[in-house]
Structure formats: structure tokens, C-alpha cells
mmCIF file of C-alpha atoms in Angstrom:
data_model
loop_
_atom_site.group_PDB
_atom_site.id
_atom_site.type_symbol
_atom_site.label_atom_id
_atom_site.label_comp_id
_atom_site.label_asym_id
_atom_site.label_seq_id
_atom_site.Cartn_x
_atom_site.Cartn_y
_atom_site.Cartn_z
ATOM 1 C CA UNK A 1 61.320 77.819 109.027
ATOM 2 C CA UNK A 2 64.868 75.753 109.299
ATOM 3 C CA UNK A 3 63.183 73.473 106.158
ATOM 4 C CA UNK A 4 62.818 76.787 103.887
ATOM 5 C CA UNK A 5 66.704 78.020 104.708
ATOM 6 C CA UNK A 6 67.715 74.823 104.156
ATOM 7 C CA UNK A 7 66.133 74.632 100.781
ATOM 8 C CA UNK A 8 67.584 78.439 100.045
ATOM 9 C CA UNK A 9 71.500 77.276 101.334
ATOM 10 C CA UNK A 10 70.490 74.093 99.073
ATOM 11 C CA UNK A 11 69.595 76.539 95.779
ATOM 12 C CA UNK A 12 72.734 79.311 96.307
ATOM 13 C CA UNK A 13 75.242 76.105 96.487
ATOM 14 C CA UNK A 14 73.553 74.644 93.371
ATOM 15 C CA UNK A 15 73.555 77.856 91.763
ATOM 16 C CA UNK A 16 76.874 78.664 92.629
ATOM 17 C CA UNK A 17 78.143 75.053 91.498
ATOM 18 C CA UNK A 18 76.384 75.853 88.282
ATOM 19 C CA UNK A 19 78.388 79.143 87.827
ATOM 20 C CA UNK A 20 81.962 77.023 88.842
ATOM 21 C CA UNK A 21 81.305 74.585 86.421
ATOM 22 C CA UNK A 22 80.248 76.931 83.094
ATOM 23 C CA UNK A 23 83.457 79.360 83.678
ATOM 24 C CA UNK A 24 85.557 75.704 84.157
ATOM 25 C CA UNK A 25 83.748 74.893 80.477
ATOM 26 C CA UNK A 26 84.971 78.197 79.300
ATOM 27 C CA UNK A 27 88.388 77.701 80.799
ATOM 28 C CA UNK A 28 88.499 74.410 78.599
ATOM 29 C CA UNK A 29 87.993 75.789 75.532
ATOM 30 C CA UNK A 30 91.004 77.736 74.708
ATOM 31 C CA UNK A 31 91.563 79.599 71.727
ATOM 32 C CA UNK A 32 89.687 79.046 68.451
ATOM 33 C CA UNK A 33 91.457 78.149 65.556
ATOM 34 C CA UNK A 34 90.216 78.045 62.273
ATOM 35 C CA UNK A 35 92.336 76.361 59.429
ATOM 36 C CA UNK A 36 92.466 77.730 55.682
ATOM 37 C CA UNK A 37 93.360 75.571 52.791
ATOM 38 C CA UNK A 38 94.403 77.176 49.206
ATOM 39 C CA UNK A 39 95.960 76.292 45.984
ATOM 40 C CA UNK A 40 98.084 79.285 45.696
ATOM 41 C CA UNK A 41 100.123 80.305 42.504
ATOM 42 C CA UNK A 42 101.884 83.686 42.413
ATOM 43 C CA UNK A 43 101.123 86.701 44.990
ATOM 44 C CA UNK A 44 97.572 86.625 46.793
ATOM 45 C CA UNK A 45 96.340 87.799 49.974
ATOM 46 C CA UNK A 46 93.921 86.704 52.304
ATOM 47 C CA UNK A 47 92.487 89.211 54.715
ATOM 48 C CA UNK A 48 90.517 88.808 57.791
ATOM 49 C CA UNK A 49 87.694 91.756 58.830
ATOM 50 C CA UNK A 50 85.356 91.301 61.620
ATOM 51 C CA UNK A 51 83.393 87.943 60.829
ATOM 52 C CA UNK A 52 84.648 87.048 57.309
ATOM 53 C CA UNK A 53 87.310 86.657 55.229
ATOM 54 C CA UNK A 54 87.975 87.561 51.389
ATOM 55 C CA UNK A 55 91.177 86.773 48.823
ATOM 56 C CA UNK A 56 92.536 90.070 47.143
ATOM 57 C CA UNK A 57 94.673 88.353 43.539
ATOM 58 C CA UNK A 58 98.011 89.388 42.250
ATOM 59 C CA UNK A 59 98.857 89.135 38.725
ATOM 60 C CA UNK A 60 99.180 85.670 38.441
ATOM 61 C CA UNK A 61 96.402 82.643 38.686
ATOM 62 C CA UNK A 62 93.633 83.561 41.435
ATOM 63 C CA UNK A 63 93.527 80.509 44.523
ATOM 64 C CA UNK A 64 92.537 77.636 43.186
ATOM 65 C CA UNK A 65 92.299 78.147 39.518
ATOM 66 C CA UNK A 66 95.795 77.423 38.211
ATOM 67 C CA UNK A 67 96.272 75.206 34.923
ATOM 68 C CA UNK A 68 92.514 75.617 34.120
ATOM 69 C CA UNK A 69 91.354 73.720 37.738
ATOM 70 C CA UNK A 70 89.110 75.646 39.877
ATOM 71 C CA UNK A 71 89.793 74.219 43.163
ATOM 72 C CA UNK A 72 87.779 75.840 46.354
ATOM 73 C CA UNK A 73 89.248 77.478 49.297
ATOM 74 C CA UNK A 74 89.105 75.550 52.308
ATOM 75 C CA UNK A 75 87.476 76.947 55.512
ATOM 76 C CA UNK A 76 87.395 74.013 58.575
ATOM 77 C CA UNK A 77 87.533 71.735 55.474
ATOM 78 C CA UNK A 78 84.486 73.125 54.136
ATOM 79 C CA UNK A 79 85.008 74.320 50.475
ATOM 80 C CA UNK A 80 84.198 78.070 49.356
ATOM 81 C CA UNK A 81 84.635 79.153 46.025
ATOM 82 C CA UNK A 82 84.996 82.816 45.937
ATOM 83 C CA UNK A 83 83.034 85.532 43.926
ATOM 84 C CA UNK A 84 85.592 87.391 41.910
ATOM 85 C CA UNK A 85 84.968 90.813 40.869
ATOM 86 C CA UNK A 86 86.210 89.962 37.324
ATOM 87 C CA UNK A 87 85.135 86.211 36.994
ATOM 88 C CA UNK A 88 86.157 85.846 33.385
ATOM 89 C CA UNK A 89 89.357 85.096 34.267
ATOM 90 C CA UNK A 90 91.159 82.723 36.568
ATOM 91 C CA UNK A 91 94.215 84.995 36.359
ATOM 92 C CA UNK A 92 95.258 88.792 37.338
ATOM 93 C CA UNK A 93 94.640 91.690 39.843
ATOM 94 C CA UNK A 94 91.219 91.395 41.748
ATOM 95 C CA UNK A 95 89.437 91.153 44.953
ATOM 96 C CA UNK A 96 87.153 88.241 45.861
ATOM 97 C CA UNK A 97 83.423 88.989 47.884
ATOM 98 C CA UNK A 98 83.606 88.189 51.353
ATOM 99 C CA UNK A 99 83.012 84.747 52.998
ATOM 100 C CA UNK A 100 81.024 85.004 56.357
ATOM 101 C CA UNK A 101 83.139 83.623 59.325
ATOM 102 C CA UNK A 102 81.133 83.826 62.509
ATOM 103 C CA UNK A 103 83.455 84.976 65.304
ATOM 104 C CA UNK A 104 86.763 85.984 63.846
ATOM 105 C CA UNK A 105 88.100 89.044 65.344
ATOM 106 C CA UNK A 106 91.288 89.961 63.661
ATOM 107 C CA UNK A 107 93.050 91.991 65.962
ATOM 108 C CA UNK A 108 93.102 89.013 68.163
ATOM 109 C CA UNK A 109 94.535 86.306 65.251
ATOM 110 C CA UNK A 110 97.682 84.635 64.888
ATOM 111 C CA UNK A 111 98.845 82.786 61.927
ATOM 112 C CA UNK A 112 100.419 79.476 62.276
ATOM 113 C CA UNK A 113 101.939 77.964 58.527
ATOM 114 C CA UNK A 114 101.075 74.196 58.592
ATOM 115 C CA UNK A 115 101.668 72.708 55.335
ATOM 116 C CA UNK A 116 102.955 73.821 52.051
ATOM 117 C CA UNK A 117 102.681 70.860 49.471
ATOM 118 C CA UNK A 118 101.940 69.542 45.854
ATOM 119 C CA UNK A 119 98.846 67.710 47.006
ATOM 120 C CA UNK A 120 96.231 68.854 49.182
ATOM 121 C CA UNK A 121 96.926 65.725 51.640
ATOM 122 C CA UNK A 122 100.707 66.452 51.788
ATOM 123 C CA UNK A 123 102.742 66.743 54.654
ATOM 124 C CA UNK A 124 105.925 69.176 55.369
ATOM 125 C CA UNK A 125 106.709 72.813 54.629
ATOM 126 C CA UNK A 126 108.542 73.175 51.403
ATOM 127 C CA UNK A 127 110.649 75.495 50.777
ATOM 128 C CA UNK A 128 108.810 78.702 49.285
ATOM 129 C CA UNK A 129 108.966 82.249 49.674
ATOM 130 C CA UNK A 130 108.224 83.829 53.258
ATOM 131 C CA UNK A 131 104.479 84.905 54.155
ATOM 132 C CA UNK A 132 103.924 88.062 55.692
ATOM 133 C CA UNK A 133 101.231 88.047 58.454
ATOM 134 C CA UNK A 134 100.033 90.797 60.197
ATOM 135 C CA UNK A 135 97.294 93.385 61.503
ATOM 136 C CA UNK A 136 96.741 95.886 59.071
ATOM 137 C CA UNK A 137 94.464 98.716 60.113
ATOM 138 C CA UNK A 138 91.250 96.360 61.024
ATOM 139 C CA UNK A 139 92.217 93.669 59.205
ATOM 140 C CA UNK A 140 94.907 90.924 59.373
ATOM 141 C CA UNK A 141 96.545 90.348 56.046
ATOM 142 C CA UNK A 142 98.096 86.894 55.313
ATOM 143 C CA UNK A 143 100.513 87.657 52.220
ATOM 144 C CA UNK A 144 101.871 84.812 50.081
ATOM 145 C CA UNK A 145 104.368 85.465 47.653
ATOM 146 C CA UNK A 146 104.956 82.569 46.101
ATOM 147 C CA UNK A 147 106.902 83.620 42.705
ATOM 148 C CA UNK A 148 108.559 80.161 42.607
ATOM 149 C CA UNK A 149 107.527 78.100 39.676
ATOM 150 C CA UNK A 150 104.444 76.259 39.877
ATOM 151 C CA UNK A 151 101.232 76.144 42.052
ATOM 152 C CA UNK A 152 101.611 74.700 45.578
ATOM 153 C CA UNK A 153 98.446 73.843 48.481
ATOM 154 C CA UNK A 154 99.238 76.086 51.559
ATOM 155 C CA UNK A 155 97.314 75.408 54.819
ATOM 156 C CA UNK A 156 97.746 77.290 57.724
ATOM 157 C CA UNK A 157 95.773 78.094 61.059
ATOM 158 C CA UNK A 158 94.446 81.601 62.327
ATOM 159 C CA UNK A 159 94.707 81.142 66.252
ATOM 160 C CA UNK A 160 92.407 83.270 67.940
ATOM 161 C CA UNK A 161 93.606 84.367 71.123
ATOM 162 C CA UNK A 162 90.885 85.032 74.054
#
């Protein structure tokens, strides 16, 4: 009988050890941040919903296709080339189709600016107009002006907080 408790106190501390270490794992894992690359002339807007993302287009060149280049979006360094509503043209008003992103919540998001640049690679902020970032009903919306002359690469992290 003291052999088959022993084996039970044995089983509940492995268990329990089990338990300590997967909420330790969790612990380590902090927030998830996932990091968004563009080639951005003129006013566009990315918006977040509930596991995906999509570009809505000012009247100037959509992400990407400024000059007659057709650059993709970057997601984690992963390229996506949106679906325009209008695809004959790579400039003026539209609304991209939406990009699956598996576990983006966007009331919990928070934008970080990284890198605004000539080249893709660049370093630095320059000096451009300020983005607007925030929730917007039940979606974030990550508004970037940029009416200076000339297309610029933006990257920038969405943070999301546990």
C-alpha cells in the first residue's frame, strides 16, 4: 500500500511540475509583435480586424506601386501583394482584400514606427508627416500621410499586448 501512495505523491509532483513549467513557458513569451513593411507614397491606411489585415488607398500611388514598381507589403518579412478592388491602376481611392493574420486582436495592438527610409534596408526615421494610430470601432487604423514629395519604405511593429 505505501508503494502505490508513493507512486500517486510521485505523479501529482510530476504533474504539478509539468503545470509550473508550461505557465513559466507562457510567462516567457511576452507580447507578439508582428512587423509591417510598405513602400508608401501619399495617404494610405492600414487597418487591423480580428485575424487579418487590409490597405484602404488615398488618391495617390497604392503601397508599393509608385513610379510603375509593384513592390509587396511585408508581413514578418514575408511579401503580400494585395488584391485591389480596382487593379487597373496603381494609383487612387480603393480598398485592398484582406490578408489572413492568425492571432491579431486589434483592440489589444500598439504601434511602434521603426524605420522610415529610401531603401527597404535603411536605417533612421526621416522626417515625414505624423502617423495616426489608433482603435477605431473594431479595428486599429494605422494612418500615413505622407504628402511630402516622393515615395519612402515605412516599417513599423504592431505590439500585441497579453
Amino acid at each position: 500500500m505505501k508503494s502505490a501512495s508513493a507512486i500517486a505523491l510521485i505523479l501529482t509532483l510530476a504533474f504539478l511540475a509539468l503545470l509550473l513549467t508550461s505557465a513559466v513557458h507562457a510567462a516567457d513569451k511576452g507580447p507578439q509583435t508582428f512587423v509591417i513593411e510598405a513602400l508608401i507614397d501619399g495617404p494610405s491606411e492600414l487597418r487591423v480586424k480580428k485575424n487579418g489585415i487590409y490597405w484602404v488607398n488615398g488618391p495617390n500611388a497604392k503601397p508599393g506601386r509608385h513610379n510603375g514598381q509593384e513592390f509587396p507589403t511585408f508581413v514578418d518579412g514575408k511579401p503580400w501583394r494585395p488584391n485591389w478592388k480596382e487593379s487597373r491602376g496603381d494609383r487612387g481611392n480603393d480598398k485592398s482584400a484582406t490578408r489572413s493574420v492568425d492571432r491579431i486582436d486589434p483592440t489589444k495592438i500598439e504601434f511602434k514606427l521603426v524605420m522610415v527610409s529610401f531603401k527597404r534596408d535603411g536605417t533612421g526615421i526621416e522626417k515625414r508627416d505624423a502617423i495616426k494610430a489608433a482603435l477605431a470601432g473594431e479595428e486599429y487604423s494605422i494612418e500615413i500621410p505622407d504628402l511630402q514629395s516622393g515615395s519612402r519604405w515605412y516599417r513599423f511593429e504592431l505590439i500585441q499586448k497579453p
